[in-house]
Short mmCIF file of C-alpha atoms and ligand atoms in Angstrom, two decimals:
data_model
loop_
_atom_site.label_atom_id
_atom_site.label_comp_id
_atom_site.label_asym_id
_atom_site.label_seq_id
_atom_site.Cartn_x
_atom_site.Cartn_y
_atom_site.Cartn_z
CA MET A 1 0.19 0.12 -0.03
CA ALA A 2 1.55 3.63 -1.06
CA ASP A 3 2.84 5.37 1.58
CA LYS A 4 -0.34 7.27 3.29
CA GLU A 5 0.63 12.07 2.99
CA MET A 6 1.21 13.12 6.73
CA TRP A 7 -0.02 16.13 7.84
CA TYR A 8 2.95 18.06 10.02
CA GLU A 9 1.23 20.69 12.56
CA THR A 10 4.10 24.05 12.31
CA LEU A 11 2.23 25.47 15.62
CA HIS A 12 5.96 24.83 17.67
CA ALA A 13 9.58 23.96 16.87
CA GLY A 14 11.31 21.56 16.73
CA PHE A 15 8.26 19.20 18.16
CA GLY A 16 4.23 18.86 17.58
CA GLN A 17 1.94 15.92 16.03
CA TYR A 18 0.99 14.54 12.81
CA PHE A 19 -1.83 13.20 11.26
CA SER A 20 -2.17 10.76 7.81
CA VAL A 21 -4.05 12.17 5.41
CA ASP A 22 -6.11 9.61 4.36
CA ASN A 23 -8.34 11.81 1.94
CA VAL A 24 -8.22 15.49 1.53
CA LEU A 25 -11.79 16.76 1.48
CA TYR A 26 -10.33 20.68 0.38
CA ARG A 27 -7.58 22.84 0.43
CA GLU A 28 -7.47 26.42 0.01
CA GLN A 29 -5.65 29.88 0.05
CA THR A 30 -8.75 31.22 0.92
CA GLY A 31 -7.19 35.43 1.23
CA HIS A 32 -6.79 35.29 4.77
CA GLN A 33 -5.53 32.38 5.49
CA ASP A 34 -4.06 28.60 4.19
CA LEU A 35 -7.20 26.20 5.19
CA ILE A 36 -7.21 22.62 4.93
CA ILE A 37 -10.09 20.36 5.72
CA PHE A 38 -8.97 16.37 5.30
CA GLU A 39 -9.68 12.86 6.83
CA ASN A 40 -8.15 10.91 9.50
CA ALA A 41 -8.78 7.32 10.94
CA ALA A 42 -8.61 7.68 14.54
CA LEU A 43 -10.31 11.60 14.84
CA GLY A 44 -12.54 12.13 11.48
CA ARG A 45 -12.41 14.78 9.70
CA VAL A 46 -9.82 17.85 10.86
CA MET A 47 -9.44 21.11 9.73
CA ALA A 48 -6.46 22.73 10.38
CA LEU A 49 -5.54 26.84 9.19
CA ASP A 50 -1.86 27.99 8.42
CA GLY A 51 -0.46 24.64 9.85
CA VAL A 52 -2.44 24.69 13.10
CA VAL A 53 -5.14 21.91 13.84
CA GLN A 54 -8.32 24.33 14.65
CA THR A 55 -11.01 21.57 15.27
CA THR A 56 -11.03 17.69 14.48
CA GLU A 57 -14.50 15.65 14.97
CA ARG A 58 -13.83 13.61 17.39
CA ASP A 59 -12.77 15.61 19.89
CA GLU A 60 -14.12 19.48 19.76
CA PHE A 61 -17.10 18.76 21.80
CA ILE A 62 -15.12 18.89 24.79
CA TYR A 63 -13.33 22.63 23.76
CA HIS A 64 -16.81 23.89 22.40
CA GLU A 65 -19.06 22.55 25.81
CA MET A 66 -16.35 24.44 27.77
CA MET A 67 -15.93 28.32 25.53
CA THR A 68 -19.85 28.27 25.94
CA HIS A 69 -21.70 26.03 28.92
CA ILE A 70 -19.33 27.94 31.96
CA PRO A 71 -19.84 31.36 31.08
CA LEU A 72 -23.87 30.88 29.93
CA LEU A 73 -24.44 29.49 32.95
CA ALA A 74 -22.50 31.04 35.24
CA HIS A 75 -24.26 34.81 33.50
CA GLY A 76 -27.66 32.83 34.31
CA ALA A 77 -29.49 34.83 32.27
CA ALA A 78 -28.05 35.53 29.22
CA GLU A 79 -30.15 37.07 26.14
CA SER A 80 -27.29 38.70 23.64
CA VAL A 81 -24.02 36.62 23.07
CA LEU A 82 -21.56 37.45 20.48
CA ILE A 83 -18.31 34.60 19.25
CA ILE A 84 -15.73 35.86 17.48
CA GLY A 85 -14.15 33.80 15.06
CA GLY A 86 -16.15 30.36 15.86
CA GLY A 87 -15.66 30.47 11.58
CA ASP A 88 -16.71 25.88 11.72
CA GLY A 89 -19.91 26.69 13.40
CA ALA A 90 -19.62 24.28 16.22
CA MET A 91 -19.58 27.56 18.71
CA LEU A 92 -22.54 28.44 17.45
CA ARG A 93 -24.39 25.02 17.56
CA GLU A 94 -23.37 24.99 21.42
CA VAL A 95 -24.51 28.53 21.90
CA SER A 96 -27.79 27.95 20.21
CA ARG A 97 -29.25 25.18 23.06
CA HIS A 98 -29.60 27.65 25.08
CA GLN A 99 -33.25 28.54 24.98
CA GLY A 100 -32.86 31.68 26.79
CA ILE A 101 -30.61 33.27 24.61
CA LYS A 102 -32.69 36.10 22.01
CA LYS A 103 -29.65 37.19 19.66
CA ILE A 104 -26.34 35.71 18.71
CA THR A 105 -23.76 37.55 16.70
CA MET A 106 -20.69 35.62 14.78
CA VAL A 107 -17.84 37.96 13.19
CA GLU A 108 -15.78 36.11 11.41
CA ILE A 109 -12.62 37.48 9.01
CA ASP A 110 -13.03 34.96 6.88
CA ALA A 111 -15.94 33.87 4.85
CA GLY A 112 -14.34 31.04 3.23
CA VAL A 113 -14.22 29.15 6.34
CA VAL A 114 -17.77 29.70 7.05
CA THR A 115 -18.69 28.09 3.43
CA PHE A 116 -16.19 25.39 3.69
CA CYS A 117 -17.39 24.46 7.05
CA LYS A 118 -20.44 24.27 6.23
CA GLN A 119 -19.73 22.05 3.22
CA TYR A 120 -17.11 19.76 4.94
CA LEU A 121 -17.58 20.07 8.60
CA PRO A 122 -21.34 19.18 8.63
CA ASN A 123 -21.34 17.80 12.03
CA HIS A 124 -20.09 20.95 14.02
CA SER A 125 -22.75 23.38 12.99
CA GLN A 126 -25.61 20.91 12.81
CA GLY A 127 -27.89 23.49 10.63
CA ALA A 128 -27.61 26.13 14.02
CA TYR A 129 -26.02 28.99 11.14
CA ASP A 130 -30.05 28.35 9.73
CA ASP A 131 -30.93 29.31 13.70
CA PRO A 132 -33.54 32.74 13.09
CA ARG A 133 -31.81 34.59 16.55
CA PHE A 134 -28.53 34.09 14.37
CA THR A 135 -26.37 36.91 12.55
CA LEU A 136 -22.97 36.70 10.82
CA VAL A 137 -20.57 39.57 10.36
CA ILE A 138 -17.03 39.53 8.60
CA ASP A 139 -15.04 41.21 9.65
CA ASP A 140 -12.13 41.37 12.03
CA GLY A 141 -13.13 40.66 15.38
CA VAL A 142 -11.31 44.35 16.36
CA ASN A 143 -12.98 46.34 13.90
CA PHE A 144 -16.21 45.09 15.07
CA VAL A 145 -16.40 45.44 19.24
CA LYS A 146 -14.49 49.12 18.41
CA GLN A 147 -17.28 50.62 16.06
CA THR A 148 -20.22 48.18 17.25
CA ALA A 149 -23.75 50.24 19.03
CA GLU A 150 -24.63 46.68 20.11
CA LYS A 151 -24.20 44.96 24.08
CA PHE A 152 -23.96 41.36 24.67
CA ASP A 153 -24.30 39.33 27.93
CA VAL A 154 -21.27 37.16 26.71
CA ILE A 155 -18.45 37.26 24.41
CA ILE A 156 -16.66 34.10 22.99
CA SER A 157 -13.79 34.39 21.44
CA ASP A 158 -12.81 31.40 19.44
CA CYS A 159 -9.61 32.64 17.74
CA THR A 160 -6.76 30.96 15.95
CA ASP A 161 -3.45 31.85 18.04
CA PRO A 162 -2.08 35.24 17.80
CA ILE A 163 -0.17 34.68 15.07
CA GLY A 164 -1.55 35.62 10.96
CA PRO A 165 -5.62 37.50 11.85
CA GLY A 166 -6.08 35.73 14.88
CA GLU A 167 -3.16 38.55 16.08
CA SER A 168 -5.39 41.18 16.52
CA LEU A 169 -7.42 39.21 19.23
CA PHE A 170 -5.03 39.51 21.50
CA THR A 171 -4.33 42.60 21.80
CA SER A 172 -5.50 45.06 24.45
CA GLU A 173 -7.72 47.20 21.76
CA PHE A 174 -9.71 44.62 20.91
CA TYR A 175 -9.50 43.60 24.71
CA ALA A 176 -10.77 47.06 25.75
CA GLY A 177 -13.82 47.15 22.52
CA CYS A 178 -15.30 43.69 24.43
CA HIS A 179 -15.36 45.83 27.40
CA ARG A 180 -17.21 48.28 26.25
CA ILE A 181 -19.92 46.40 24.87
CA LEU A 182 -20.60 44.54 27.72
CA HIS A 183 -23.69 44.99 29.61
CA GLU A 184 -23.38 44.58 33.31
CA ASN A 185 -22.83 41.34 34.47
CA GLY A 186 -21.19 40.57 31.25
CA ILE A 187 -18.75 38.06 30.82
CA PHE A 188 -15.58 36.95 28.31
CA VAL A 189 -13.86 34.17 27.71
CA ALA A 190 -11.15 33.33 24.75
CA GLN A 191 -8.92 30.57 24.04
CA ASN A 192 -5.35 31.43 25.32
CA GLY A 193 -3.14 28.56 24.05
CA VAL A 194 -1.91 25.46 26.02
CA CYS A 195 -0.35 27.40 28.90
CA PHE A 196 2.55 24.65 29.45
CA LEU A 197 3.92 25.76 25.62
CA GLN A 198 2.26 29.53 25.48
CA GLN A 199 2.66 30.86 28.82
CA ASP A 200 3.51 33.94 27.62
CA GLU A 201 0.38 33.95 25.61
CA ALA A 202 -1.63 34.00 28.72
CA VAL A 203 0.64 35.94 31.40
CA ASN A 204 -0.02 38.76 28.37
CA SER A 205 -3.98 38.59 27.67
CA HIS A 206 -4.23 38.18 31.92
CA ARG A 207 -2.22 41.58 32.16
CA LYS A 208 -3.99 43.86 29.19
CA LEU A 209 -7.37 42.24 30.19
CA GLY A 210 -6.66 43.42 34.08
CA HIS A 211 -6.76 47.02 32.82
CA TYR A 212 -10.26 46.36 31.73
CA PHE A 213 -12.00 44.01 33.59
CA LYS A 214 -12.56 43.78 37.71
CA ASP A 215 -12.03 39.78 37.76
CA VAL A 216 -9.70 38.56 35.65
CA SER A 217 -8.93 34.29 35.82
CA PHE A 218 -8.34 31.51 33.27
CA TYR A 219 -10.02 28.00 33.92
CA GLN A 220 -9.01 25.14 31.68
CA ALA A 221 -9.47 21.35 29.78
CA ALA A 222 -7.42 19.23 27.93
CA VAL A 223 -8.38 18.99 24.64
CA PRO A 224 -6.65 16.33 23.42
CA THR A 225 -5.70 17.89 19.59
CA TYR A 226 -4.61 21.40 21.34
CA TYR A 227 -1.10 19.38 21.63
CA GLY A 228 0.78 19.65 24.68
CA GLY A 229 -1.16 19.27 27.80
CA ILE A 230 -4.84 21.68 29.64
CA MET A 231 -5.62 24.45 27.35
CA THR A 232 -6.60 27.94 29.20
CA PHE A 233 -9.76 29.66 29.07
CA ALA A 234 -9.66 33.65 29.38
CA TRP A 235 -12.12 34.81 31.92
CA ALA A 236 -12.64 38.08 32.27
CA SER A 237 -16.31 40.20 34.03
CA ASP A 238 -16.73 43.11 36.27
CA ASN A 239 -18.06 41.05 38.75
CA PRO A 240 -15.52 38.34 40.60
CA ALA A 241 -18.92 35.98 42.15
CA LEU A 242 -19.65 35.27 38.59
CA ARG A 243 -16.89 32.83 38.41
CA GLN A 244 -17.00 31.55 42.27
CA LEU A 245 -20.43 30.36 41.99
CA ASP A 246 -21.29 27.22 44.65
CA ALA A 247 -21.92 24.11 43.16
CA SER A 248 -25.35 23.61 44.16
CA THR A 249 -26.05 26.72 41.32
CA ILE A 250 -24.47 25.36 39.13
CA ALA A 251 -25.82 22.14 38.95
CA LYS A 252 -30.04 23.92 39.88
CA ARG A 253 -29.08 25.93 36.63
CA PHE A 254 -27.59 23.15 34.61
CA THR A 255 -31.10 20.97 35.15
CA ALA A 256 -33.18 23.96 33.76
CA SER A 257 -30.90 24.11 31.06
CA GLY A 258 -32.53 20.84 29.70
CA LEU A 259 -28.83 20.23 28.30
CA THR A 260 -27.13 17.36 27.70
CA CYS A 261 -23.13 16.88 27.54
CA ARG A 262 -20.53 15.28 26.56
CA TYR A 263 -17.80 16.80 28.79
CA TYR A 264 -19.43 19.67 30.85
CA ASN A 265 -21.10 18.73 34.40
CA PRO A 266 -21.56 21.02 37.13
CA ALA A 267 -18.50 19.15 38.90
CA ILE A 268 -16.30 20.01 35.67
CA HIS A 269 -17.43 23.73 35.72
CA ALA A 270 -16.35 24.47 38.90
CA GLY A 271 -13.02 21.85 38.99
CA SER A 272 -11.84 23.21 35.73
CA PHE A 273 -11.26 27.12 37.57
CA ALA A 274 -8.43 25.52 39.60
CA LEU A 275 -4.71 26.19 37.66
CA PRO A 276 -1.51 24.98 37.97
CA GLN A 277 0.39 26.36 40.24
CA TYR A 278 3.60 26.90 37.42
CA LEU A 279 0.83 29.39 35.83
CA LEU A 280 -0.43 30.83 39.22
CA ASN A 281 2.84 31.83 39.64
CA ALA A 282 3.81 32.89 35.97
CA LEU A 283 0.48 35.37 36.67
CA VAL A 284 1.42 37.09 39.54
CA GLY A 285 4.69 37.61 38.10
N1 SAM B 301 -10.83 25.98 17.86
C1 SAM B 301 -9.84 26.79 17.29
C2 SAM B 301 -8.76 27.00 18.04
O1 SAM B 301 -9.22 26.97 19.64
O2 SAM B 301 -7.89 27.13 17.93
C3 SAM B 301 -10.75 27.88 16.45
C4 SAM B 301 -11.46 27.68 15.51
S1 SAM B 301 -12.35 28.56 14.81
C5 SAM B 301 -11.87 27.90 13.25
C6 SAM B 301 -10.90 30.36 14.56
C7 SAM B 301 -11.66 31.01 13.83
O3 SAM B 301 -11.03 31.93 14.02
C8 SAM B 301 -11.46 31.06 12.14
O4 SAM B 301 -12.42 30.22 11.46
C9 SAM B 301 -10.51 32.17 12.05
O5 SAM B 301 -10.84 32.18 10.20
C10 SAM B 301 -10.81 33.09 12.93
N2 SAM B 301 -10.17 34.45 13.29
C11 SAM B 301 -9.25 34.56 13.14
N3 SAM B 301 -8.52 35.72 13.31
C12 SAM B 301 -10.10 36.21 13.32
C13 SAM B 301 -9.96 37.94 13.35
N4 SAM B 301 -8.93 38.71 13.76
N5 SAM B 301 -11.35 38.05 13.12
C14 SAM B 301 -12.29 37.31 13.46
N6 SAM B 301 -12.21 36.41 13.11
C15 SAM B 301 -10.82 35.92 12.98
#
């Protein structure tokens, strides 16, 4: 049998992960990014941008459940949600499961990601793009948060790593804009990399967010194809109580939501805010 093509992730110099490519479904330079979607026997369909794994069918549920149900159940009464990035549609899928939400806006810089993920990763969006509550804006997220007159209860920055188009979503300008457009008791969360390998990114985000938000921290989960250990999710709000809800409140809200999840549960919610000492030490500087 001819040797299979291998796809190598290039996020880290000198080490990383690789996937056998069983079938390339799509590849394009979208004008913003080098997008590839291929099939891999172990992980299902894989989408990568600029050489970095963005999502796989097999483990995407961990990341998307953690980035939606934690801020939304912590808020408890969210009606308007802003997703920055998220072009594969799975974040939208999970947000739209919350019946109390009236408005979901997604600001995605690359229309190509939406188009090709709708077609080649249908299990990610699962029709969520047709939700009547949903509006898609094609723009750089930093432009939108600077200029919009709208306000939101929860902002989810589902962006790439801070390289290329994703860089602007890790700037003070972006964080200031997010703070400006959050309602009272609003919550901002963002993917902030695998802290064992991208610790500086977490430290930088923590410092910059601290200029605008009263309560800044992280929560975490291990997502297998975000290589190298736990992924840290940035958390920022002006109400520290939102990050310290007691387990019974979280459990009551989860039950009332009617959600069934494959990773998230109330114990995971409470436990995910516990952080490794090396990160806590780095955050105090
Ligand atoms: N789950 C992935 C992760 O944690 O790395 C992120 C997945 S999602 C595909 C990342 C999305 O962010 C992509 O669709 C990309 O086009 C979008 N993106 C990158 N930079 C952006 C920007 N400045 N504004 C809006 N969207 C952006």
